Structures are given as C-alpha cells and as structure tokens.
CSV table of C-alpha atoms in Angstrom, one decimal:
chain,number,residue,atom,x,y,z
A,1,MET,CA,88.2,98.7,108.5
A,2,PHE,CA,89.8,101.6,106.9
A,3,PHE,CA,92.9,99.8,105.9
A,4,LEU,CA,90.9,97.0,104.5
A,5,LYS,CA,88.9,99.4,102.4
A,6,LYS,CA,92.0,100.8,100.8
A,7,VAL,CA,93.5,97.3,100.1
A,8,ILE,CA,90.2,96.3,98.4
A,9,THR,CA,90.2,99.7,96.5
A,10,TYR,CA,93.8,99.5,95.2
A,11,PHE,CA,94.3,95.9,94.8
A,12,ILE,CA,91.0,94.6,93.6
A,13,LEU,CA,88.7,97.4,92.2
A,14,LEU,CA,91.1,99.7,90.5
A,15,PRO,CA,93.8,99.3,87.9
A,16,PRO,CA,96.8,98.9,87.9
A,17,GLY,CA,96.3,96.9,91.1
A,18,ASN,CA,93.8,94.6,89.9
A,19,ILE,CA,95.8,94.0,86.7
A,20,VAL,CA,98.8,93.2,88.8
A,21,LEU,CA,96.8,90.8,90.9
A,22,PHE,CA,95.5,89.0,87.8
A,23,LEU,CA,98.9,88.7,86.5
A,24,LEU,CA,100.3,87.1,89.7
A,25,ILE,CA,97.5,84.8,90.1
A,26,LEU,CA,97.8,83.8,86.4
A,27,GLY,CA,101.5,83.4,86.8
A,28,PHE,CA,101.1,81.1,89.7
A,29,TYR,CA,98.5,79.0,88.0
A,30,LEU,CA,100.7,78.6,85.0
A,31,PHE,CA,103.6,77.6,87.1
A,32,LYS,CA,101.4,74.9,88.9
A,33,LYS,CA,100.2,73.6,85.3
A,34,GLY,CA,103.8,73.2,84.5
A,35,VAL,CA,103.9,76.0,81.9
A,36,LYS,CA,107.1,77.5,83.4
A,37,PHE,CA,108.4,79.8,80.8
A,38,ALA,CA,105.0,81.5,80.2
A,39,SER,CA,104.7,81.6,84.1
A,40,TYR,CA,108.0,83.3,84.5
A,41,ILE,CA,107.1,86.0,81.9
A,42,THR,CA,103.7,86.6,83.3
A,43,LEU,CA,105.0,86.9,86.8
A,44,ALA,CA,107.8,89.2,85.8
A,45,VAL,CA,105.5,91.5,84.0
A,46,GLY,CA,103.2,91.6,87.0
A,47,PHE,CA,106.1,92.5,89.4
A,48,VAL,CA,107.4,95.1,87.1
A,49,LEU,CA,104.1,96.7,86.7
A,50,TYR,CA,103.5,96.6,90.4
A,51,PHE,CA,106.9,98.3,91.1
A,52,LEU,CA,106.3,100.9,88.7
A,53,SER,CA,102.8,101.7,90.1
A,54,THR,CA,103.9,102.2,93.7
A,55,GLU,CA,105.3,105.3,95.2
A,56,VAL,CA,108.4,103.5,96.3
A,57,GLY,CA,109.2,102.3,92.8
A,58,ALA,CA,108.3,105.6,91.0
A,59,THR,CA,110.4,107.5,93.6
A,60,LEU,CA,113.4,105.3,93.0
A,61,LEU,CA,113.1,106.1,89.2
A,62,ILE,CA,112.4,109.8,89.3
A,63,SER,CA,114.6,111.0,92.2
A,64,PRO,CA,117.8,111.0,90.5
A,65,LEU,CA,116.4,113.1,87.9
A,66,GLU,CA,114.8,115.7,90.2
A,67,GLU,CA,117.9,115.9,92.3
A,68,SER,CA,120.1,116.9,89.3
A,69,PHE,CA,119.5,120.6,90.0
A,70,LYS,CA,118.6,122.6,93.2
A,71,VAL,CA,116.3,125.5,93.3
A,72,PRO,CA,118.8,128.5,93.1
A,73,PRO,CA,118.8,131.3,95.7
A,74,LYS,CA,116.6,134.6,95.1
A,75,GLU,CA,119.7,136.7,94.2
A,76,VAL,CA,120.7,134.2,91.3
A,77,ARG,CA,117.1,134.0,90.1
A,78,ASN,CA,116.8,137.7,89.9
A,79,SER,CA,119.9,138.0,87.8
A,80,CYS,CA,118.0,136.6,84.8
A,81,GLY,CA,116.9,138.7,82.0
A,82,TYR,CA,114.3,136.3,80.7
A,83,LEU,CA,112.1,133.7,82.3
A,84,VAL,CA,111.6,130.7,79.9
A,85,ILE,CA,108.6,128.3,80.5
A,86,LEU,CA,108.7,125.0,78.8
A,87,GLY,CA,105.0,123.7,78.1
A,88,GLY,CA,104.1,120.3,79.2
A,89,GLY,CA,100.6,120.0,77.8
A,90,VAL,CA,97.4,121.8,77.3
A,91,LYS,CA,93.7,120.6,77.5
A,92,ARG,CA,91.9,122.2,74.6
A,93,GLY,CA,88.4,123.1,75.3
A,94,ALA,CA,88.7,122.3,79.0
A,95,PRO,CA,87.6,125.6,80.7
A,96,LEU,CA,89.4,127.2,83.8
A,97,LEU,CA,86.9,129.9,84.8
A,98,ASP,CA,87.0,132.4,81.9
A,99,LEU,CA,90.0,130.6,80.3
A,100,LYS,CA,88.9,128.3,77.3
A,101,ASN,CA,92.0,126.0,77.4
A,102,ASP,CA,93.2,124.7,80.6
A,103,LEU,CA,96.9,123.5,81.1
A,104,ASN,CA,97.7,120.2,82.4
A,105,GLU,CA,99.4,119.7,85.7
A,106,ASP,CA,102.9,120.0,84.6
A,107,SER,CA,102.4,123.1,82.5
A,108,PHE,CA,100.2,124.7,85.2
A,109,LYS,CA,103.0,124.4,87.9
A,110,ARG,CA,105.6,125.5,85.5
A,111,THR,CA,103.5,128.6,84.7
A,112,ILE,CA,103.0,129.2,88.4
A,113,GLY,CA,106.6,129.0,89.0
A,114,ALA,CA,107.2,131.6,86.3
A,115,TYR,CA,104.6,133.8,87.7
A,116,LEU,CA,106.2,133.8,91.2
A,117,LEU,CA,109.6,134.6,89.8
A,118,TYR,CA,107.9,137.5,87.8
A,119,GLY,CA,106.6,138.7,91.1
A,120,GLU,CA,110.2,138.7,92.6
A,121,LYS,CA,111.2,140.9,89.5
A,122,PRO,CA,109.2,141.7,86.5
A,123,ARG,CA,111.0,140.8,83.3
A,124,LYS,CA,110.2,139.2,79.8
A,125,ILE,CA,108.7,135.7,80.0
A,126,VAL,CA,108.9,133.4,77.0
A,127,ALA,CA,106.1,130.8,77.0
A,128,SER,CA,107.5,128.0,74.8
A,129,GLY,CA,105.6,125.1,73.3
A,130,TYR,CA,103.1,123.9,70.5
A,131,SER,CA,100.9,120.9,71.4
A,132,VAL,CA,101.2,118.2,68.8
A,133,ARG,CA,98.0,116.6,70.0
A,134,GLU,CA,96.0,119.6,70.5
A,135,SER,CA,95.3,122.5,68.0
A,136,TYR,CA,95.6,125.1,70.6
A,137,PRO,CA,99.4,126.0,71.3
A,138,GLU,CA,100.8,125.5,74.8
A,139,GLY,CA,102.7,128.8,74.5
A,140,LEU,CA,99.2,130.7,74.1
A,141,ALA,CA,97.6,128.9,76.7
A,142,ILE,CA,100.4,129.6,79.2
A,143,LYS,CA,100.2,133.3,78.1
A,144,ASP,CA,96.6,133.4,78.7
A,145,LEU,CA,97.0,132.2,82.2
A,146,LEU,CA,99.7,134.6,83.0
A,147,VAL,CA,97.8,137.4,81.7
A,148,SER,CA,94.7,136.4,83.8
A,149,LEU,CA,97.0,136.3,87.0
A,150,GLY,CA,98.0,140.0,86.2
A,151,VAL,CA,101.2,139.6,84.2
A,152,GLU,CA,101.6,142.5,81.7
A,153,GLU,CA,100.8,141.1,78.3
A,154,LYS,CA,103.8,143.2,76.8
A,155,ASP,CA,106.1,141.2,79.0
A,156,ILE,CA,105.0,137.8,77.5
A,157,ILE,CA,106.5,136.4,74.3
A,158,ALA,CA,104.4,133.2,73.3
A,159,GLU,CA,106.7,130.8,71.2
A,160,ASN,CA,104.3,128.4,69.8
A,161,ARG,CA,106.0,126.6,67.0
A,162,SER,CA,108.3,124.2,68.7
A,163,ARG,CA,107.1,120.7,69.1
A,164,ASP,CA,109.7,119.2,71.5
A,165,THR,CA,112.4,120.3,74.0
A,166,PHE,CA,115.1,120.5,71.3
A,167,GLU,CA,112.9,122.7,69.1
A,168,ASN,CA,112.1,124.8,72.2
A,169,ALA,CA,115.7,125.2,72.7
A,170,LEU,CA,116.5,126.2,69.2
A,171,LEU,CA,113.7,128.8,69.0
A,172,VAL,CA,114.3,130.3,72.3
A,173,ALA,CA,118.0,130.8,71.6
A,174,LYS,CA,117.2,133.0,68.8
A,175,LEU,CA,114.9,135.0,71.0
A,176,VAL,CA,117.0,135.7,74.0
A,177,GLY,CA,120.4,136.0,72.4
A,178,THR,CA,123.2,136.1,75.0
A,179,LYS,CA,121.0,137.4,77.9
A,180,LYS,CA,120.9,135.1,81.0
A,181,VAL,CA,117.9,132.9,81.2
A,182,CYS,CA,116.1,131.3,84.0
A,183,LEU,CA,114.8,128.0,82.6
A,184,ILE,CA,111.6,126.8,84.3
A,185,THR,CA,110.4,123.3,83.9
A,186,SER,CA,109.5,120.2,85.9
A,187,ALA,CA,112.3,119.1,88.1
A,188,TYR,CA,112.4,115.6,86.5
A,189,HIS,CA,112.6,117.2,83.0
A,190,MET,CA,115.5,119.7,83.9
A,191,ARG,CA,118.4,117.5,83.1
A,192,ARG,CA,117.4,116.9,79.7
A,193,ALA,CA,116.1,120.5,79.1
A,194,VAL,CA,119.6,121.9,80.2
A,195,TYR,CA,121.5,119.7,78.1
A,196,LEU,CA,119.4,120.5,75.0
A,197,PHE,CA,119.5,124.2,75.8
A,198,SER,CA,123.2,124.2,76.1
A,199,LYS,CA,123.5,122.2,72.8
A,200,ALA,CA,121.5,124.9,71.2
A,201,GLY,CA,123.8,127.7,72.2
A,202,VAL,CA,122.1,129.0,75.3
A,203,LYS,CA,125.2,129.2,77.6
A,204,ASN,CA,124.0,131.8,80.2
A,205,LEU,CA,121.4,129.5,81.7
A,206,VAL,CA,120.1,129.3,85.3
A,207,PRO,CA,118.0,126.1,85.8
A,208,VAL,CA,114.9,126.8,88.2
A,209,PRO,CA,113.3,123.3,88.6
A,210,VAL,CA,109.5,123.4,89.9
A,211,ASP,CA,106.8,120.7,89.9
A,212,PHE,CA,108.7,118.2,92.1
A,213,LYS,CA,106.8,114.9,92.0
A,214,THR,CA,108.4,113.3,95.2
A,215,SER,CA,107.9,114.4,98.7
A,216,LYS,CA,109.5,114.1,102.0
A,217,ALA,CA,106.3,112.7,103.6
A,218,PRO,CA,106.7,110.1,106.5
A,219,PHE,CA,107.2,106.4,105.3
A,220,THR,CA,103.7,104.5,105.5
A,221,VAL,CA,102.7,101.0,104.2
A,222,TYR,CA,100.6,103.1,101.5
A,223,LYS,CA,103.7,103.7,99.6
A,224,PHE,CA,103.5,100.2,98.6
A,225,PHE,CA,100.1,100.5,97.2
A,226,PRO,CA,99.8,100.5,93.4
A,227,THR,CA,98.0,103.6,91.8
A,228,PRO,CA,97.6,105.1,88.4
A,229,TYR,CA,99.3,108.2,89.8
A,230,TRP,CA,102.5,106.7,90.6
A,231,LEU,CA,102.5,104.6,87.3
A,232,ASN,CA,102.1,107.8,85.5
A,233,ILE,CA,105.1,109.4,87.4
A,234,SER,CA,107.2,106.2,86.6
A,235,SER,CA,106.3,106.7,82.9
A,236,LYS,CA,107.5,110.3,83.0
A,237,ALA,CA,110.7,109.1,84.5
A,238,LEU,CA,111.2,106.4,81.9
A,239,LYS,CA,110.5,108.8,79.1
A,240,GLU,CA,113.2,111.1,80.4
A,241,TYR,CA,115.9,108.3,80.6
A,242,PHE,CA,115.0,107.2,77.0
A,243,GLY,CA,115.3,110.9,76.0
A,244,LEU,CA,118.7,111.2,77.6
A,245,LEU,CA,120.0,108.0,76.0
A,246,TYR,CA,118.6,109.1,72.6
A,247,TYR,CA,120.5,112.3,72.6
A,248,SER,CA,123.7,110.8,74.2
A,249,LEU,CA,123.8,108.3,71.3
A,250,LYS,CA,122.9,111.0,68.6
A,251,ARG,CA,126.0,113.1,69.5
C-alpha cells in the first residue's frame, strides 16, 4: 500500500511525473494514429524529462562535476589566509528567526562550510555575491548569517558587487592579493569556479567543495521516481556544463 501511494503521488498527482506520463501516453497515441514524427518527438521529450527528473539521471549528470575536487585535509585548509564564499542565492524578505533575508539552500550550505572552517582557525572571510534578481546582496545576507553564528564582524568582508562567478573572481582577486585562498562553493560548481578564479589571477587556491547533492545511500527503486528535486539538480548540472563550454569557447 505504501509503495502504491508513492507511485500515485510521483507519477500521477505531482509534476514532473504527471507531465512525463501525459507525454508518454500522448506519444503512443500519436504513434497509433500514424503521426509518427510527432510521436517520436513527444516520446523523446517525455523520456528525457523522465531521465532528468530521477535520482539516477541527475546523479549521472552531476557526479562528474562533484568528483572534480576532494575535500582537502585539515592542515591544508588551515594554511589559507582567506576563506572565500561564493553566493548562490538569497530570499529577500524571507525571515530566518531575527534575520530578515534568508539564504537559499546552496548559499546556506556554503556559508555553514565557511563557518566550520572559521571554527577550525579564525581568519578573514570574503562573502562574495550580488543577487541580480533580488535587491539585497548575497554578500550581505551571508555576512548577516555569519555574524548571527558568532563570527567576528571585523573578520568578514562583504563583496556585494559581483553578478556572476567570473566577476566574483575578478573582485576577490583584488581583495586577497597573493595570499592563499580557501574557495568555498557547492561541489558541482567548483570546477567552473576554480577555472575562473585561476583565469582572474588567483593562483594560490585551495578548493573546498561543500553542498554535495549526491549521496552514497543504498540503491532502491525510488531512485527511478521522478521528482522536482532531482529535476532541479539536473538543471544545476546542465547549467554548469553550459558554463564550462561557454568559457572554453571564449578563450
């Protein structure tokens, strides 16, 4: 009964499962009616959407990105003079207790990662990012959270002008000079971030990936269930691949 409830929920009641089911039914209907080209397109879209919406599909896409860099040992992390957090989004006006602007999931986990590194060894933290869609900069929202967690305000530099990762890199390069930097961002985003920071002239760089989207959980049939969460993870992976392609062609 529990399994049947899950099937009904994820394949009939909720998107993207119900959209996938509709496309597959429509595709087979068109094929039966002899409209073969339209049926092939419809079925292809349905299968691609299904693949991107499952944990299996999303993991296949994002794992190569997340495996690009390993978490460095503590002695390497503690050798950094600066901790640099790359913002990943802010929810303006969404409160988190006394904070007026909450961070989205990626930004929050990156900030917690930096907070833990600061706990290992206090040093300067650069909170980098300006939200294009929101009027409250990511850098300031990250700073607010760090201060509320107990980080000394004098140790936080809010860089709130950069609009993307390359601008993050250019502005941070001016702040840190030649000092060693621990770069903190989501694991799936690290490959592009390291490339752009190196291109901007930050050579003494220690990648510290956080916010891993994949897990080592045992295999179950539910990994084949389409969900909005895994479709979002696939979208993040595709965005990174497009970004890497764009900057490789731009060289």
